[in-house]
Amino acid sequence: MTLEATSPGASYGSTASGSSFYAAMRILPHDQREAMFQIYSFCRQVDDIADSDGPREERLAALQEWRNDIDALYQGNPPPRLKDYVASVKTFGLKREDFLAIVDGMEMDVPQDIRAPDMATLDLYCDRVASAVGRLSVRVFGMPEEDGILLAHHLGRALQLTNILRDIDEDAGLGRLYLPREALLHAGITSDDPNRVIAERALPKVCLPLTQRAKVHFEKSDEIMSRNKRRAVRAPRIMSKYYHSILDLLIARGFNAPREPVRVSKVTRILILLRYAFI
């Protein structure tokens, strides 16, 4: 359940993305809303480090400082930038390992740009930058442990795969290619050069199976949310419906070049909010 990042691969922030996150979180009670914005702020800050154009060694060091600060938070000595997190960690039982997993995920982009990872590596990346965020979030939402972890697994991957499919061209501009190596080879694409890959006529053969994989994760997410209290799944359901709309638009547009950006209309966003926010 990514909180939508600015990084094309991870994703904490295009204007449209940001609006869907804020809309989903503003409906929460105060303590839950504050905890979610703290989680978002953490993700945003480590994501900004990973996506900066500073020397790789400096970015790795900055991410390690965040690991040290998370450890200090859980040892009872929170640094100034995490003092406000103490109450949320205690109230909602937020797990240290999930914060650290997010840092690990952001770091996957730093030693060298990700290019055509194998499927196992891509899934690990999705788990760290998206499902780990979900594991923190479902605790804030008050979901039962088992279903919460399952929802984080499936919805996180659904959202992240949608991000990857939406941001293919933007990622290439940063020298990154998140499409899995197995899918590229199956389509007859042997290069891992992002700019060459996005110009390939066979690119739809790579992307369409990923849209189906994302759809399956959305379906699993819907099953989990349907058996839980509606109030506990309001925010993730809004995020799910918004991102499913993006996926539908991507499928309708296709993946042949040139690819126009897709955006969920304001009317659709309002309808999603009206249907799921007020329960």
Short mmCIF file of C-alpha atoms in Angstrom, two decimals:
data_model
loop_
_atom_site.label_atom_id
_atom_site.label_comp_id
_atom_site.label_asym_id
_atom_site.label_seq_id
_atom_site.Cartn_x
_atom_site.Cartn_y
_atom_site.Cartn_z
CA MET A 1 0.00 0.00 0.00
CA THR A 2 2.31 2.70 -1.10
CA LEU A 3 1.69 6.18 0.09
CA GLU A 4 2.58 7.41 -3.36
CA ALA A 5 5.97 8.79 -3.69
CA THR A 6 7.69 11.18 -5.98
CA SER A 7 10.11 8.55 -7.11
CA PRO A 8 8.88 7.01 -10.33
CA GLY A 9 9.68 3.52 -9.17
CA ALA A 10 8.70 3.82 -5.55
CA SER A 11 6.28 6.65 -5.82
CA TYR A 12 5.72 9.34 -3.04
CA GLY A 13 4.28 12.39 -5.02
CA SER A 14 2.94 13.50 -8.36
CA THR A 15 0.23 16.10 -7.91
CA ALA A 16 -2.53 13.64 -8.76
CA SER A 17 -1.02 10.99 -6.52
CA GLY A 18 -0.62 13.38 -3.65
CA SER A 19 -4.24 14.44 -3.87
CA SER A 20 -5.48 10.85 -3.66
CA PHE A 21 -3.33 10.21 -0.59
CA TYR A 22 -4.44 13.36 1.19
CA ALA A 23 -8.08 12.77 0.33
CA ALA A 24 -7.91 9.23 1.68
CA MET A 25 -6.15 10.22 4.89
CA ARG A 26 -8.15 13.33 5.74
CA ILE A 27 -11.21 11.20 6.47
CA LEU A 28 -9.43 9.47 9.38
CA PRO A 29 -9.81 10.40 13.07
CA HIS A 30 -7.11 12.74 14.40
CA ASP A 31 -4.70 10.21 15.92
CA GLN A 32 -4.87 7.92 12.90
CA ARG A 33 -4.45 10.85 10.53
CA GLU A 34 -1.41 12.13 12.41
CA ALA A 35 0.19 8.67 12.37
CA MET A 36 -0.42 8.28 8.65
CA PHE A 37 1.11 11.67 7.86
CA GLN A 38 4.13 10.71 9.96
CA ILE A 39 4.52 7.51 7.95
CA TYR A 40 4.13 9.51 4.75
CA SER A 41 6.70 12.08 5.89
CA PHE A 42 9.19 9.33 6.70
CA CYS A 43 8.70 7.72 3.29
CA ARG A 44 8.99 11.06 1.55
CA GLN A 45 12.25 11.95 3.27
CA VAL A 46 14.03 8.67 2.60
CA ASP A 47 12.66 8.64 -0.95
CA ASP A 48 14.05 12.13 -1.55
CA ILE A 49 17.48 10.86 -0.51
CA ALA A 50 17.31 7.89 -2.88
CA ASP A 51 16.17 10.09 -5.77
CA SER A 52 18.56 12.98 -5.26
CA ASP A 53 21.40 13.43 -7.73
CA GLY A 54 24.02 13.62 -4.97
CA PRO A 55 26.98 11.22 -4.84
CA ARG A 56 25.87 7.65 -4.25
CA GLU A 57 28.14 7.30 -1.21
CA GLU A 58 26.51 10.31 0.44
CA ARG A 59 23.03 8.98 -0.25
CA LEU A 60 23.95 5.59 1.24
CA ALA A 61 25.31 7.33 4.32
CA ALA A 62 22.16 9.44 4.68
CA LEU A 63 19.97 6.33 4.50
CA GLN A 64 22.14 4.67 7.15
CA GLU A 65 21.54 7.67 9.39
CA TRP A 66 17.82 7.00 9.08
CA ARG A 67 18.38 3.38 10.11
CA ASN A 68 20.31 4.59 13.13
CA ASP A 69 17.54 7.04 14.01
CA ILE A 70 14.87 4.33 13.74
CA ASP A 71 16.92 2.13 16.06
CA ALA A 72 17.24 5.02 18.51
CA LEU A 73 13.47 5.60 18.38
CA TYR A 74 12.78 2.00 19.36
CA GLN A 75 15.48 2.08 22.05
CA GLY A 76 13.70 4.96 23.76
CA ASN A 77 16.03 7.73 22.58
CA PRO A 78 14.22 9.29 19.62
CA PRO A 79 16.20 11.88 17.66
CA PRO A 80 14.54 15.28 17.17
CA ARG A 81 13.14 14.40 13.73
CA LEU A 82 11.33 11.36 15.17
CA LYS A 83 10.17 12.65 18.57
CA ASP A 84 6.59 13.06 17.33
CA TYR A 85 6.56 9.41 16.28
CA VAL A 86 6.77 8.04 19.84
CA ALA A 87 3.05 8.26 20.54
CA SER A 88 2.07 6.71 17.20
CA VAL A 89 4.51 3.82 17.58
CA LYS A 90 3.09 3.08 21.03
CA THR A 91 -0.58 3.64 20.19
CA PHE A 92 -0.66 1.59 16.99
CA GLY A 93 2.15 -0.90 17.58
CA LEU A 94 4.14 0.20 14.54
CA LYS A 95 6.99 -2.22 13.84
CA ARG A 96 10.65 -1.23 13.62
CA GLU A 97 11.29 -3.81 10.90
CA ASP A 98 8.73 -2.21 8.59
CA PHE A 99 10.38 1.21 8.84
CA LEU A 100 13.74 -0.41 8.17
CA ALA A 101 12.35 -2.37 5.21
CA ILE A 102 11.27 0.91 3.60
CA VAL A 103 14.82 2.27 3.93
CA ASP A 104 16.16 -0.98 2.44
CA GLY A 105 13.78 -0.60 -0.49
CA MET A 106 14.79 2.97 -1.18
CA GLU A 107 18.42 1.91 -1.01
CA MET A 108 17.91 -0.61 -3.82
CA ASP A 109 17.95 2.36 -6.24
CA VAL A 110 21.16 3.88 -4.87
CA PRO A 111 24.30 1.73 -5.43
CA GLN A 112 23.28 1.58 -9.08
CA ASP A 113 20.09 2.34 -10.96
CA ILE A 114 17.69 -0.59 -11.12
CA ARG A 115 17.55 -1.99 -14.64
CA ALA A 116 15.46 -5.01 -15.62
CA PRO A 117 15.50 -6.79 -12.25
CA ASP A 118 14.52 -10.44 -12.19
CA MET A 119 10.98 -11.09 -10.97
CA ALA A 120 12.10 -12.11 -7.47
CA THR A 121 14.05 -8.86 -7.05
CA LEU A 122 11.15 -6.81 -8.38
CA ASP A 123 8.80 -8.49 -5.90
CA LEU A 124 11.22 -7.79 -3.05
CA TYR A 125 11.39 -4.16 -4.16
CA CYS A 126 7.58 -3.93 -4.18
CA ASP A 127 7.43 -5.50 -0.73
CA ARG A 128 9.88 -3.00 0.72
CA VAL A 129 8.72 0.25 -0.86
CA ALA A 130 5.00 -0.51 -0.89
CA SER A 131 3.84 -3.47 1.20
CA ALA A 132 6.02 -2.43 4.16
CA VAL A 133 4.25 0.94 4.07
CA GLY A 134 1.01 -1.02 4.02
CA ARG A 135 2.02 -3.08 7.06
CA LEU A 136 2.50 0.13 9.02
CA SER A 137 -0.72 1.61 7.64
CA VAL A 138 -3.07 -1.28 8.41
CA ARG A 139 -2.04 -1.12 12.07
CA VAL A 140 -3.10 2.52 12.08
CA PHE A 141 -6.38 1.66 10.36
CA GLY A 142 -7.12 -0.92 13.08
CA MET A 143 -7.36 -4.02 10.92
CA PRO A 144 -6.96 -7.53 12.37
CA GLU A 145 -3.35 -8.71 12.23
CA GLU A 146 -3.66 -11.53 9.67
CA ASP A 147 -5.93 -9.74 7.22
CA GLY A 148 -3.96 -6.53 7.64
CA ILE A 149 -0.72 -8.21 6.60
CA LEU A 150 -2.47 -9.92 3.69
CA LEU A 151 -3.97 -6.63 2.53
CA ALA A 152 -0.58 -4.93 2.74
CA HIS A 153 0.92 -7.73 0.65
CA HIS A 154 -1.63 -7.61 -2.15
CA LEU A 155 -2.60 -3.94 -2.26
CA GLY A 156 1.01 -2.80 -1.92
CA ARG A 157 2.00 -4.85 -4.93
CA ALA A 158 -1.06 -3.77 -6.92
CA LEU A 159 -0.29 -0.10 -6.34
CA GLN A 160 3.41 -0.44 -6.99
CA LEU A 161 3.00 -2.39 -10.24
CA THR A 162 0.54 0.26 -11.37
CA ASN A 163 3.10 2.95 -10.55
CA ILE A 164 5.77 1.13 -12.54
CA LEU A 165 3.49 0.75 -15.56
CA ARG A 166 2.40 4.38 -15.36
CA ASP A 167 5.93 5.77 -15.00
CA ILE A 168 7.86 3.76 -17.61
CA ASP A 169 8.95 6.84 -19.57
CA GLU A 170 9.68 8.95 -16.50
CA ASP A 171 11.79 6.16 -15.02
CA ALA A 172 13.76 5.82 -18.25
CA GLY A 173 14.60 9.50 -18.03
CA LEU A 174 16.32 8.72 -14.72
CA GLY A 175 18.15 5.73 -16.16
CA ARG A 176 15.88 3.21 -14.44
CA LEU A 177 13.92 0.25 -15.78
CA TYR A 178 11.69 -1.68 -13.39
CA LEU A 179 10.18 -4.06 -15.96
CA PRO A 180 11.21 -7.64 -15.08
CA ARG A 181 13.97 -9.31 -17.05
CA GLU A 182 11.98 -12.50 -17.65
CA ALA A 183 9.13 -10.56 -19.28
CA LEU A 184 11.54 -8.61 -21.48
CA LEU A 185 13.27 -11.76 -22.69
CA HIS A 186 9.92 -13.48 -23.30
CA ALA A 187 9.00 -10.56 -25.57
CA GLY A 188 12.33 -10.86 -27.40
CA ILE A 189 13.87 -7.76 -25.82
CA THR A 190 17.47 -8.41 -24.80
CA SER A 191 18.57 -4.87 -23.94
CA ASP A 192 18.34 -3.41 -20.45
CA ASP A 193 18.98 0.14 -21.66
CA PRO A 194 15.86 2.02 -20.50
CA ASN A 195 15.65 4.36 -23.49
CA ARG A 196 16.05 1.53 -25.97
CA VAL A 197 13.49 -0.65 -24.20
CA ILE A 198 10.76 1.99 -24.07
CA ALA A 199 11.09 2.43 -27.85
CA GLU A 200 10.63 -1.29 -28.56
CA ARG A 201 7.53 -2.27 -30.53
CA ALA A 202 7.26 -5.39 -28.38
CA LEU A 203 6.88 -3.37 -25.17
CA PRO A 204 3.13 -4.12 -24.84
CA LYS A 205 4.01 -7.84 -24.62
CA VAL A 206 6.01 -6.97 -21.49
CA CYS A 207 3.49 -4.63 -19.91
CA LEU A 208 0.19 -6.46 -20.44
CA PRO A 209 1.15 -9.48 -18.28
CA LEU A 210 2.10 -7.03 -15.52
CA THR A 211 -1.32 -5.38 -15.77
CA GLN A 212 -2.87 -8.81 -15.25
CA ARG A 213 -0.63 -9.46 -12.26
CA ALA A 214 -1.69 -6.11 -10.79
CA LYS A 215 -5.36 -6.95 -11.42
CA VAL A 216 -5.03 -10.21 -9.49
CA HIS A 217 -3.54 -8.33 -6.54
CA PHE A 218 -6.40 -5.79 -6.69
CA GLU A 219 -8.92 -8.66 -6.70
CA LYS A 220 -7.26 -10.29 -3.67
CA SER A 221 -7.26 -6.91 -1.93
CA ASP A 222 -10.99 -6.46 -2.59
CA GLU A 223 -11.70 -9.90 -1.13
CA ILE A 224 -9.85 -9.01 2.07
CA MET A 225 -11.46 -5.58 2.43
CA SER A 226 -14.95 -6.97 1.80
CA ARG A 227 -14.73 -9.20 4.88
CA ASN A 228 -13.56 -6.44 7.22
CA LYS A 229 -15.35 -3.55 8.87
CA ARG A 230 -16.02 -0.86 6.30
CA ARG A 231 -14.72 1.90 8.56
CA ALA A 232 -11.37 0.13 9.00
CA VAL A 233 -10.83 -0.14 5.24
CA ARG A 234 -12.13 3.24 4.08
CA ALA A 235 -8.72 4.74 3.36
CA PRO A 236 -7.18 1.69 1.65
CA ARG A 237 -10.34 1.22 -0.41
CA ILE A 238 -10.13 4.80 -1.69
CA MET A 239 -6.48 4.26 -2.62
CA SER A 240 -7.36 0.96 -4.29
CA LYS A 241 -10.20 2.40 -6.37
CA TYR A 242 -8.11 5.39 -7.41
CA TYR A 243 -5.18 3.25 -8.53
CA HIS A 244 -7.41 0.67 -10.19
CA SER A 245 -8.79 3.56 -12.24
CA ILE A 246 -5.22 4.44 -13.29
CA LEU A 247 -4.60 0.83 -14.30
CA ASP A 248 -7.80 0.76 -16.36
CA LEU A 249 -6.74 3.95 -18.13
CA LEU A 250 -3.31 2.48 -18.88
CA ILE A 251 -4.85 -0.65 -20.35
CA ALA A 252 -7.26 1.39 -22.47
CA ARG A 253 -4.44 3.64 -23.72
CA GLY A 254 -2.04 0.79 -24.43
CA PHE A 255 1.73 0.74 -24.17
CA ASN A 256 2.83 1.49 -27.72
CA ALA A 257 4.84 4.68 -28.18
CA PRO A 258 4.04 7.52 -28.00
CA ARG A 259 2.40 7.12 -24.59
CA GLU A 260 0.32 10.02 -23.33
CA PRO A 261 0.20 10.40 -19.54
CA VAL A 262 -2.99 9.12 -17.93
CA ARG A 263 -4.85 10.96 -15.22
CA VAL A 264 -7.93 10.10 -13.22
CA SER A 265 -10.54 12.78 -13.81
CA LYS A 266 -11.69 15.05 -11.02
CA VAL A 267 -15.24 13.69 -11.39
CA THR A 268 -14.02 10.11 -10.90
CA ARG A 269 -12.01 11.12 -7.83
CA ILE A 270 -15.03 12.85 -6.31
CA LEU A 271 -17.25 9.84 -6.99
CA ILE A 272 -14.75 7.51 -5.31
CA LEU A 273 -14.68 9.75 -2.24
CA LEU A 274 -18.46 10.07 -2.10
CA ARG A 275 -18.88 6.32 -2.29
CA TYR A 276 -16.24 5.22 0.22
CA ALA A 277 -15.31 8.10 2.51
CA PHE A 278 -18.59 8.69 4.30
CA ILE A 279 -19.60 5.58 6.18
#
